Coordinates of C-alpha atoms (C1' of nucleotides) in Angstrom, one line a residue:
Chain A
M29 CA -3.4 8.2 13.3
S30 CA -4.8 9.3 10.0
D31 CA -7.6 11.9 9.7
P32 CA -10.9 10.4 10.4
V33 CA -12.8 9.6 7.2
K34 CA -15.6 12.1 6.5
L35 CA -18.7 10.0 6.7
I36 CA -21.6 10.5 4.4
E37 CA -24.8 10.7 6.4
P38 CA -27.0 7.8 5.4
R39 CA -30.4 9.2 4.6
T40 CA -33.3 8.9 2.2
L41 CA -35.1 11.6 0.2
K42 CA -38.1 13.3 1.8
G43 CA -41.2 11.2 1.1
F44 CA -39.1 8.1 0.1
R45 CA -39.0 5.2 2.5
D46 CA -36.8 2.2 3.3
Y47 CA -38.6 -1.0 4.1
L48 CA -37.1 -3.3 6.8
P49 CA -38.1 -7.0 6.9
E50 CA -40.8 -6.4 9.5
L51 CA -42.6 -4.1 7.0
M52 CA -41.4 -5.8 3.7
I53 CA -42.7 -9.2 4.7
P54 CA -46.3 -8.1 5.1
R55 CA -45.9 -5.8 2.1
E56 CA -44.9 -8.7 -0.1
W57 CA -47.7 -10.7 1.3
M58 CA -50.2 -7.9 0.4
L59 CA -48.8 -7.9 -3.2
E60 CA -49.4 -11.7 -3.3
Q61 CA -52.9 -11.3 -2.2
A62 CA -53.7 -8.6 -4.7
R63 CA -52.1 -10.6 -7.4
R64 CA -54.1 -13.7 -6.4
V65 CA -57.4 -11.8 -6.3
Y66 CA -56.8 -10.0 -9.6
R67 CA -55.8 -13.2 -11.4
S68 CA -58.9 -14.9 -10.0
Y69 CA -61.0 -12.5 -12.0
G70 CA -59.0 -13.0 -15.1
F71 CA -57.0 -9.8 -15.1
A72 CA -53.7 -10.3 -16.8
P73 CA -50.4 -8.8 -15.7
I74 CA -48.6 -6.1 -17.6
D75 CA -45.7 -3.8 -16.8
T76 CA -44.6 -0.4 -18.2
P77 CA -41.5 1.8 -17.7
A78 CA -41.2 4.1 -14.7
L79 CA -40.1 6.9 -17.1
E80 CA -42.2 8.2 -20.0
Y81 CA -41.9 11.1 -22.3
A82 CA -43.3 14.1 -20.4
E83 CA -45.9 14.7 -23.1
I84 CA -47.4 11.3 -22.4
L85 CA -48.0 12.1 -18.8
L86 CA -48.7 15.9 -18.7
G87 CA -52.2 17.4 -18.9
K88 CA -54.1 14.1 -18.2
G89 CA -55.0 14.2 -14.6
G90 CA -55.6 17.9 -14.1
E91 CA -53.5 20.9 -13.1
E92 CA -52.7 19.7 -9.6
S93 CA -51.3 16.4 -10.8
D94 CA -49.2 18.2 -13.4
K95 CA -47.6 20.2 -10.7
Q96 CA -46.7 17.0 -8.8
I97 CA -45.0 15.2 -11.7
Y98 CA -41.3 14.7 -11.4
R99 CA -39.9 16.0 -14.7
F100 CA -36.3 15.9 -16.0
R101 CA -34.0 16.3 -19.0
D102 CA -32.1 13.1 -19.6
S103 CA -28.6 13.0 -20.9
G104 CA -29.9 12.9 -24.4
D105 CA -31.9 16.1 -23.6
R106 CA -35.2 14.3 -23.8
D107 CA -38.1 15.8 -21.8
I108 CA -39.0 12.9 -19.5
A109 CA -41.1 12.3 -16.4
L110 CA -41.7 9.7 -13.7
R111 CA -45.1 8.2 -13.9
F112 CA -47.7 9.8 -11.6
D113 CA -50.0 6.8 -11.6
L114 CA -50.4 3.6 -13.5
T115 CA -53.6 4.6 -15.3
I116 CA -52.1 7.1 -17.7
P117 CA -49.3 4.8 -18.8
F118 CA -51.9 2.1 -19.3
A119 CA -53.8 4.5 -21.6
R120 CA -50.7 4.9 -23.6
F121 CA -50.0 1.2 -23.5
A122 CA -53.5 0.4 -24.6
A123 CA -53.4 2.9 -27.5
Q124 CA -50.2 1.3 -28.6
Y125 CA -51.1 -2.4 -28.5
I126 CA -54.9 -2.6 -28.5
G127 CA -54.7 -4.1 -32.0
E128 CA -53.0 -7.2 -30.7
L129 CA -54.7 -7.3 -27.3
G130 CA -58.2 -7.2 -28.5
T131 CA -61.2 -5.9 -26.5
P132 CA -62.4 -6.2 -23.9
F133 CA -59.0 -6.3 -22.2
K134 CA -58.4 -6.8 -18.5
R135 CA -55.1 -6.1 -16.9
Y136 CA -53.5 -5.6 -13.5
H137 CA -50.4 -3.7 -12.9
M138 CA -48.5 -3.3 -9.7
G139 CA -45.5 -0.9 -9.2
P140 CA -44.2 2.3 -7.8
V141 CA -45.4 5.7 -8.8
W142 CA -44.0 9.2 -7.9
R143 CA -45.6 12.4 -6.9
G144 CA -43.7 15.5 -5.8
E145 CA -46.2 16.7 -3.3
N146 CA -46.0 17.6 0.4
I147 CA -45.8 14.5 2.5
Q148 CA -48.1 13.5 5.4
R149 CA -49.0 10.3 7.2
G150 CA -49.9 7.7 4.6
R151 CA -48.8 10.0 1.9
Y152 CA -45.4 9.6 0.2
R153 CA -43.5 10.8 -2.8
E154 CA -42.9 7.2 -3.9
F155 CA -45.5 4.6 -3.3
W156 CA -46.9 1.4 -4.9
Q157 CA -50.2 1.1 -6.6
C158 CA -51.9 -2.1 -7.5
D159 CA -54.2 -1.3 -10.4
F160 CA -56.7 -3.4 -12.2
D161 CA -58.8 -2.2 -15.2
T162 CA -61.2 -3.5 -17.8
I163 CA -61.1 -1.5 -21.1
G164 CA -63.0 -1.8 -24.3
T165 CA -66.5 -2.0 -22.8
T166 CA -69.0 0.5 -21.4
S167 CA -71.0 -2.3 -19.9
N168 CA -72.1 -1.7 -16.3
A169 CA -71.1 -5.3 -15.6
A170 CA -67.5 -4.2 -15.6
D171 CA -68.4 -1.4 -13.1
I172 CA -70.1 -4.0 -10.9
E173 CA -67.1 -6.3 -11.1
V174 CA -64.8 -3.5 -9.9
S175 CA -66.8 -3.3 -6.7
L176 CA -66.6 -7.0 -6.2
V177 CA -62.8 -7.0 -6.8
I178 CA -62.3 -4.2 -4.3
H179 CA -64.3 -6.2 -1.8
D180 CA -62.5 -9.4 -2.4
L181 CA -59.2 -7.6 -2.3
M182 CA -59.8 -6.1 1.1
R183 CA -61.1 -9.4 2.4
G184 CA -58.1 -11.1 1.0
L185 CA -56.0 -8.8 3.0
N186 CA -57.8 -10.0 6.1
L187 CA -59.7 -6.8 6.5
D188 CA -63.4 -6.6 7.2
R189 CA -63.8 -3.2 8.7
F190 CA -64.0 -1.1 5.6
V191 CA -66.6 0.6 3.5
I192 CA -66.6 1.1 -0.3
H193 CA -68.2 4.5 -1.2
V194 CA -69.6 4.7 -4.7
N195 CA -71.0 7.5 -6.7
N196 CA -71.4 8.3 -10.4
R197 CA -70.2 11.4 -12.1
L198 CA -73.2 11.2 -14.4
V199 CA -75.5 11.9 -11.5
L200 CA -73.5 14.9 -10.4
N201 CA -73.1 16.3 -13.9
G202 CA -76.8 15.8 -14.6
L203 CA -77.7 17.3 -11.3
L204 CA -75.6 20.4 -12.0
E205 CA -77.0 20.6 -15.5
E206 CA -80.5 20.5 -14.2
L207 CA -79.7 23.4 -11.8
G208 CA -78.1 25.3 -14.7
L209 CA -74.7 25.1 -13.0
A210 CA -72.9 22.8 -15.4
G211 CA -70.2 25.4 -16.0
H212 CA -69.1 25.4 -12.4
T213 CA -68.8 21.7 -11.8
A214 CA -65.3 21.6 -10.3
P215 CA -65.5 24.5 -7.7
L216 CA -69.0 23.5 -6.7
L217 CA -68.1 19.9 -6.0
R218 CA -64.9 21.0 -4.2
A219 CA -67.0 23.2 -1.9
L220 CA -69.6 20.5 -1.4
D221 CA -66.9 18.1 -0.4
K222 CA -66.0 20.4 2.6
L223 CA -69.4 20.1 4.1
P224 CA -68.3 18.0 7.1
K225 CA -65.5 20.5 7.8
I226 CA -66.9 24.0 7.3
G227 CA -70.6 23.3 7.6
R228 CA -73.6 24.3 5.6
D229 CA -73.1 28.0 5.8
G230 CA -69.4 27.7 5.0
V231 CA -70.2 25.7 1.9
L232 CA -72.8 28.2 0.7
A233 CA -70.4 31.1 1.2
E234 CA -67.6 29.3 -0.7
M235 CA -70.0 28.5 -3.6
A236 CA -71.1 32.0 -3.8
A237 CA -67.6 33.4 -3.6
N238 CA -66.1 31.0 -6.2
T239 CA -68.9 30.7 -8.7
G240 CA -71.4 33.4 -8.1
V241 CA -74.3 30.9 -8.2
A242 CA -77.6 32.0 -6.8
A243 CA -78.3 31.0 -3.2
A244 CA -81.4 29.1 -4.1
Q245 CA -79.5 26.9 -6.5
A246 CA -76.6 26.3 -4.1
D247 CA -79.1 25.5 -1.5
R248 CA -80.9 22.9 -3.6
L249 CA -77.6 21.2 -4.4
L250 CA -76.6 21.2 -0.8
A251 CA -80.0 19.8 0.3
L252 CA -79.6 16.9 -2.1
A253 CA -76.0 16.2 -1.1
Q254 CA -77.1 16.1 2.5
T255 CA -79.7 13.4 1.9
S256 CA -78.9 10.7 4.4
G257 CA -80.3 7.3 4.9
S258 CA -79.9 4.0 3.2
N259 CA -78.8 3.5 -0.4
Q260 CA -82.4 3.0 -1.3
D261 CA -83.5 6.3 0.4
I262 CA -80.9 8.2 -1.5
L263 CA -81.7 6.6 -4.8
A264 CA -85.4 7.4 -4.3
R265 CA -84.6 11.0 -3.6
L266 CA -82.4 11.3 -6.6
K267 CA -85.0 9.8 -8.9
S268 CA -87.8 12.0 -7.7
D269 CA -85.7 15.2 -7.9
F270 CA -83.6 14.6 -10.9
G271 CA -84.8 11.5 -12.6
T272 CA -86.0 13.5 -15.7
N273 CA -82.5 14.5 -16.6
P274 CA -81.1 12.0 -19.0
K275 CA -77.6 12.0 -17.6
A276 CA -78.7 11.8 -14.1
A277 CA -81.1 9.0 -14.9
D278 CA -78.4 7.0 -16.6
G279 CA -76.1 7.4 -13.6
I280 CA -78.9 6.6 -11.1
R281 CA -79.8 3.4 -13.1
R282 CA -76.2 2.3 -13.2
L283 CA -75.7 2.9 -9.5
E284 CA -79.0 1.1 -8.7
E285 CA -78.0 -1.8 -10.8
L286 CA -74.5 -1.9 -9.2
L287 CA -75.8 -1.9 -5.7
A288 CA -78.4 -4.6 -6.4
A289 CA -75.9 -6.8 -8.2
A290 CA -73.4 -6.5 -5.5
T291 CA -75.9 -7.6 -2.9
K292 CA -77.0 -10.5 -5.2
A293 CA -73.4 -11.5 -5.6
G294 CA -73.0 -11.8 -1.9
I295 CA -71.4 -8.5 -0.7
P296 CA -72.7 -7.9 2.8
D297 CA -75.0 -5.1 3.5
G298 CA -73.3 -1.9 4.5
M299 CA -70.0 -2.6 2.8
I300 CA -71.0 -0.6 -0.3
V301 CA -72.6 2.7 0.3
L302 CA -73.9 5.4 -2.1
D303 CA -72.1 8.6 -1.2
L304 CA -72.9 11.7 -3.2
S305 CA -69.9 13.5 -1.8
I306 CA -67.4 11.2 -3.5
A307 CA -67.1 13.6 -6.4
R308 CA -63.5 14.1 -6.8
G309 CA -60.9 11.9 -8.3
L310 CA -58.9 12.8 -11.3
D311 CA -60.4 14.8 -14.2
Y312 CA -60.6 11.8 -16.5
Y313 CA -63.4 10.0 -14.5
T314 CA -66.7 10.1 -16.2
G315 CA -69.0 7.5 -14.6
T316 CA -68.9 5.3 -11.5
V317 CA -66.3 6.4 -8.9
Y318 CA -65.1 4.4 -5.9
E319 CA -63.3 5.2 -2.7
T320 CA -62.6 2.7 0.1
F321 CA -62.1 3.8 3.7
L322 CA -61.0 1.9 6.7
T323 CA -63.6 2.1 9.4
D324 CA -60.9 2.4 12.1
M325 CA -58.8 5.0 10.3
P326 CA -60.9 7.0 7.9
K327 CA -58.5 10.0 8.2
I328 CA -55.7 8.3 6.4
G329 CA -57.8 8.6 3.2
S330 CA -59.0 6.2 0.6
V331 CA -56.9 3.0 0.3
C332 CA -58.5 1.8 -2.9
S333 CA -60.0 4.2 -5.4
G334 CA -61.0 4.3 -9.0
G335 CA -63.7 4.9 -11.5
R336 CA -65.0 4.8 -15.0
Y337 CA -63.3 6.8 -17.7
D338 CA -65.0 6.7 -21.1
N339 CA -62.3 8.4 -23.1
L340 CA -59.0 7.8 -21.5
A341 CA -56.9 6.7 -24.5
G342 CA -58.5 9.4 -26.7
L343 CA -55.3 11.5 -26.5
Y344 CA -53.2 8.7 -27.9
T345 CA -55.5 7.0 -30.4
K346 CA -58.6 7.6 -32.4
Q347 CA -60.0 4.3 -31.3
H348 CA -62.6 4.6 -28.6
L349 CA -61.4 2.9 -25.5
P350 CA -63.7 3.2 -22.5
G351 CA -62.7 1.6 -19.3
V352 CA -63.2 1.1 -15.6
G353 CA -60.9 0.1 -12.8
A354 CA -59.4 0.9 -9.4
S355 CA -56.1 1.1 -7.6
L356 CA -55.0 -0.3 -4.2
G357 CA -52.8 2.2 -2.4
L358 CA -50.4 -0.4 -1.1
D359 CA -48.1 1.8 1.0
R360 CA -50.9 3.9 2.5
L361 CA -52.8 0.7 3.5
L362 CA -49.6 -0.7 4.9
A363 CA -49.0 2.5 7.0
A364 CA -52.6 2.2 8.3
L365 CA -52.2 -1.4 9.2
E366 CA -48.9 -0.7 10.9
E367 CA -50.6 2.1 13.0
L368 CA -53.6 -0.1 13.8
K369 CA -51.1 -2.7 15.0
L370 CA -52.5 -5.3 12.6
L371 CA -49.0 -6.5 11.4
K372 CA -47.5 -9.6 13.0
G373 CA -44.0 -8.3 13.3
T374 CA -42.1 -11.2 11.8
A375 CA -38.6 -10.5 10.6
T376 CA -38.0 -13.8 8.9
P377 CA -39.7 -15.7 6.1
A378 CA -38.5 -19.0 7.3
P379 CA -40.5 -20.7 10.1
V380 CA -37.9 -23.1 11.2
F381 CA -34.7 -22.3 13.0
I382 CA -31.9 -24.9 13.4
V383 CA -29.6 -24.4 16.3
Q384 CA -25.9 -24.9 15.6
F385 CA -25.2 -26.9 18.7
T386 CA -21.7 -27.9 17.6
A387 CA -19.7 -26.8 14.6
E388 CA -18.6 -30.3 13.8
R389 CA -22.2 -31.2 12.8
I390 CA -22.8 -28.4 10.4
G391 CA -23.3 -30.8 7.6
D392 CA -26.1 -32.6 9.5
Y393 CA -27.8 -29.3 10.3
Q394 CA -27.7 -28.2 6.6
R395 CA -28.9 -31.7 5.6
M396 CA -32.0 -31.4 7.8
A397 CA -32.6 -27.8 6.6
R398 CA -32.6 -29.1 3.0
V399 CA -35.0 -31.9 3.9
L400 CA -37.4 -29.3 5.4
R401 CA -37.0 -27.0 2.4
A402 CA -37.8 -30.0 0.1
A403 CA -41.0 -30.4 2.1
G404 CA -41.9 -26.8 1.4
I405 CA -40.9 -25.5 4.9
G406 CA -38.4 -22.6 5.1
A407 CA -35.5 -23.4 7.4
E408 CA -32.4 -21.4 8.5
V409 CA -29.3 -22.7 10.2
F410 CA -27.6 -20.4 12.7
P411 CA -24.1 -19.5 11.4
D412 CA -22.2 -19.7 14.7
A413 CA -22.1 -22.3 17.4
K414 CA -22.9 -19.7 20.1
K415 CA -24.4 -20.5 23.4
L416 CA -27.9 -21.9 23.1
G417 CA -29.5 -19.1 25.0
Q418 CA -28.2 -16.6 22.5
Q419 CA -29.4 -18.6 19.6
F420 CA -32.9 -18.9 21.1
Q421 CA -33.0 -15.2 21.7
Y422 CA -32.1 -14.6 18.1
A423 CA -34.7 -17.0 16.9
E424 CA -37.4 -15.4 19.0
K425 CA -36.5 -11.9 18.0
R426 CA -36.7 -12.9 14.3
G427 CA -40.0 -14.6 14.8
H428 CA -39.1 -18.1 13.9
K429 CA -41.8 -20.6 14.9
I430 CA -40.0 -23.8 15.4
A431 CA -36.4 -24.6 16.6
L432 CA -34.6 -27.9 16.0
I433 CA -31.9 -28.8 18.4
A434 CA -29.5 -31.8 18.2
G435 CA -26.2 -32.4 20.0
P436 CA -23.9 -35.3 20.3
D437 CA -26.3 -37.4 22.4
D438 CA -29.1 -36.9 19.9
F439 CA -27.0 -37.7 16.9
A440 CA -26.0 -40.9 18.7
A441 CA -29.7 -41.7 19.0
G442 CA -30.6 -40.5 15.6
T443 CA -33.2 -38.1 16.9
W444 CA -33.9 -34.3 17.1
N445 CA -35.6 -32.1 19.6
V446 CA -38.3 -30.0 18.2
K447 CA -39.3 -26.9 20.0
D448 CA -42.3 -24.7 19.6
L449 CA -40.8 -21.3 20.3
A450 CA -44.0 -19.5 21.1
K451 CA -45.4 -22.1 23.4
R452 CA -42.0 -23.1 24.8
E453 CA -42.9 -26.7 24.5
E454 CA -40.3 -29.2 23.4
K455 CA -40.8 -32.6 21.9
K456 CA -37.6 -34.6 22.5
G457 CA -36.4 -37.7 20.6
V458 CA -38.2 -37.2 17.3
P459 CA -36.6 -39.7 14.8
D460 CA -34.7 -38.1 12.0
A461 CA -37.0 -39.4 9.3
E462 CA -40.1 -38.0 11.1
V463 CA -38.9 -34.5 11.7
A464 CA -40.4 -32.9 8.6
A465 CA -43.8 -34.4 9.2
F466 CA -43.8 -33.4 12.8
V467 CA -42.7 -29.9 12.1
R468 CA -45.5 -29.6 9.5
S469 CA -48.0 -30.7 12.0
L470 CA -47.0 -27.8 14.3
L471 CA -47.2 -25.1 11.6
P472 CA -50.4 -23.4 10.6
V473 CA -51.9 -24.5 7.4
Chain B
rG29 C1' -47.2 26.1 -2.3
rU30 C1' -49.4 28.4 2.7
rG31 C1' -50.0 28.2 8.2
rG32 C1' -48.9 25.9 13.1
rG33 C1' -46.4 22.1 16.5
rU34 C1' -42.0 19.2 17.3
rG35 C1' -36.5 18.0 16.7
rU36 C1' -31.6 15.9 23.4
rA37 C1' -28.5 8.1 23.3
rG38 C1' -30.9 2.7 18.9
rC39 C1' -36.3 3.9 21.1
rU40 C1' -39.6 7.0 24.5
rC41 C1' -38.5 11.2 27.0
rA42 C1' -36.5 14.6 31.4
rG43 C1' -33.3 18.8 31.6
rU44 C1' -35.4 24.0 37.2
rU45 C1' -35.4 32.3 35.6
rG46 C1' -29.2 30.7 30.0
rG47 C1' -24.1 28.6 34.4
rU48 C1' -19.1 24.5 34.6
rU49 C1' -18.0 16.9 33.5
rA50 C1' -26.0 16.4 29.7
rG51 C1' -29.7 12.4 32.6
rA52 C1' -33.6 8.4 33.3
rG53 C1' -36.3 4.1 31.5
rC54 C1' -36.4 0.6 27.8
rU55 C1' -33.2 -1.7 24.1
rC56 C1' -28.3 -3.5 23.1
rC57 C1' -23.5 -6.2 24.8
rA58 C1' -21.0 -9.3 28.7
rG59 C1' -21.4 -12.2 33.1
rA60 C1' -24.1 -14.8 37.2
rU61 C1' -26.1 -19.7 34.2
rU62 C1' -20.1 -24.0 29.1
rG63 C1' -27.6 -29.0 26.4
rU64 C1' -32.0 -24.5 26.0
rG65 C1' -34.7 -17.9 25.1
rG66 C1' -39.5 -13.7 27.8
rA67 C1' -37.7 -13.0 35.2
rU68 C1' -33.8 -11.1 38.6
rC69 C1' -29.0 -9.2 39.7
rU70 C1' -24.0 -7.2 38.4
rG71 C1' -21.1 -4.6 35.0
rG72 C1' -20.6 -2.1 30.2
rC73 C1' -21.4 0.7 25.3
rU74 C1' -23.9 4.7 23.0
rG75 C1' -25.0 11.8 22.3
rU76 C1' -21.1 17.0 16.7
rC77 C1' -28.2 18.3 22.4
rG78 C1' -31.1 18.2 13.8
rC79 C1' -27.7 21.7 11.0
rC80 C1' -25.6 26.8 10.3
rG81 C1' -25.2 31.5 12.2
rG82 C1' -26.3 35.4 16.0
rU83 C1' -26.9 37.5 21.2
rU84 C1' -23.9 36.5 25.8
rC85 C1' -18.3 36.1 30.1
rG86 C1' -21.1 31.6 29.2
rA87 C1' -26.5 28.6 24.9
rG88 C1' -29.5 21.9 25.1
rU89 C1' -32.0 26.5 27.1
rC90 C1' -32.8 33.0 24.0
rC91 C1' -33.0 35.0 18.5
rG92 C1' -32.7 34.2 13.0
rG93 C1' -32.2 31.0 9.1
rU94 C1' -32.2 26.1 7.2
rC95 C1' -33.3 20.8 7.0
rA96 C1' -36.4 16.9 8.8
rU97 C1' -40.9 15.3 10.8
rC98 C1' -46.1 15.7 12.4
rC99 C1' -50.9 18.4 11.8
rA100 C1' -54.2 21.6 9.0
rC101 C1' -55.3 23.9 4.0
rC102 C1' -54.9 21.9 -1.0
rC103 C1' -54.9 17.5 -3.5
rC104 C1' -54.9 12.4 -3.4
rA105 C1' -53.3 6.2 -2.9

RNA sequence: GUGGGUGUAGCUCAGUUGGUUAGAGCUCCAGAUUGUGGAUCUGGCUGUCGCCGGUUCGAGUCCGGUCAUCCACCCCA
């Protein structure tokens, strides 16, 4: 006996995941839906490299995101980094090609991004984003369209229990300006955001500690943020309190128009809500901001977020390239759907399973499989002539919908037995030429 | 990066004040059932008790470290 081979433990990096068929089938389906919805609005596909020069990516999203960027030296000693999101590479891309693309330009981009942060449920170090953006226009029509795309995207993914939260940085900035707090925007908004967790007094304490603002100012800010009620109620309150500030007025107008247009376009009431606490997002957002939460799992975080950035490509070109867009967090949403048990659990993309009753007839089984495939129906022939029970168990485990069975007697008669695996109902004696049509009638449209 | 919980078979877990050959259910495999799968019965496989070290006559059990995972902070998809 030789020494046992030292086995390498099979494992994946922290925060990186493998996808088995049960998860990859719905994941691919989600990508198809996102692609379909984006294309239906005229967004065109692009792709960019996973690796960029570090200088392209660093310093664009804020200090926190810089810390999370995977950065290396390649073998040519170049300072390179894995992309942190798809928006920054798009800014570089747009600056490079806008001359031939022309404006406005609408693109979608789906691919993996990497963030070296601590992992949590729905939070990974490698995950896919599905971005769509319109650049080259400041028109509010583009902002409005983003909310429609998010809605259609979620509906396209068979979800109806979600809420799109919108806000506008102009409103927040104008509001802080009006209060004379413009210099403390970031810490104030961060404190404000904790309202549900640490309460009114906690927020006031944090504001005082981090910014030294007067209690009266902080109080006024808090009072506004706590305004509850319908979108109309909040808009009215904003207008009366801060409508005289030019920035705030512009933001309020854009939000009001967005909400009205969305309703007019057919988005159901309650699916888009004005939420003044949606203040965060990356540093480059300047206008409308969006976050989408699942009603049944809000704690997993936003599954589709974005906003308007009026100067994104400014670091790479002197041409002014405003834009607005959002990003579907594919893997976070998948994790949520998995936990909510909304995934079907199919492990095969082929609905039809053909039993190998007898090895001598393998040619006939493969012929029928090809007939079905030609009819657009995926079909798989079992590789071994095992006992029928075992083959059925395999087919059931994999999630095949239909089984075809034919033995010597059936071949003599020129017929097949077609079995609905879920219902356990079998139609015997289906003529060879009619099998495809019959199978089609059993499958969902 | 900080704080806390958890790590025993493929999965979910039990394991009594540290004591000898570490268990259950489910799954899986085979058979009862050589033209038909969710039930039942019979038999069977599976563990460096996350890893490393320490205390001890003796550690799955106690201690330290480490890794992984979950939760909170932070940030975000």
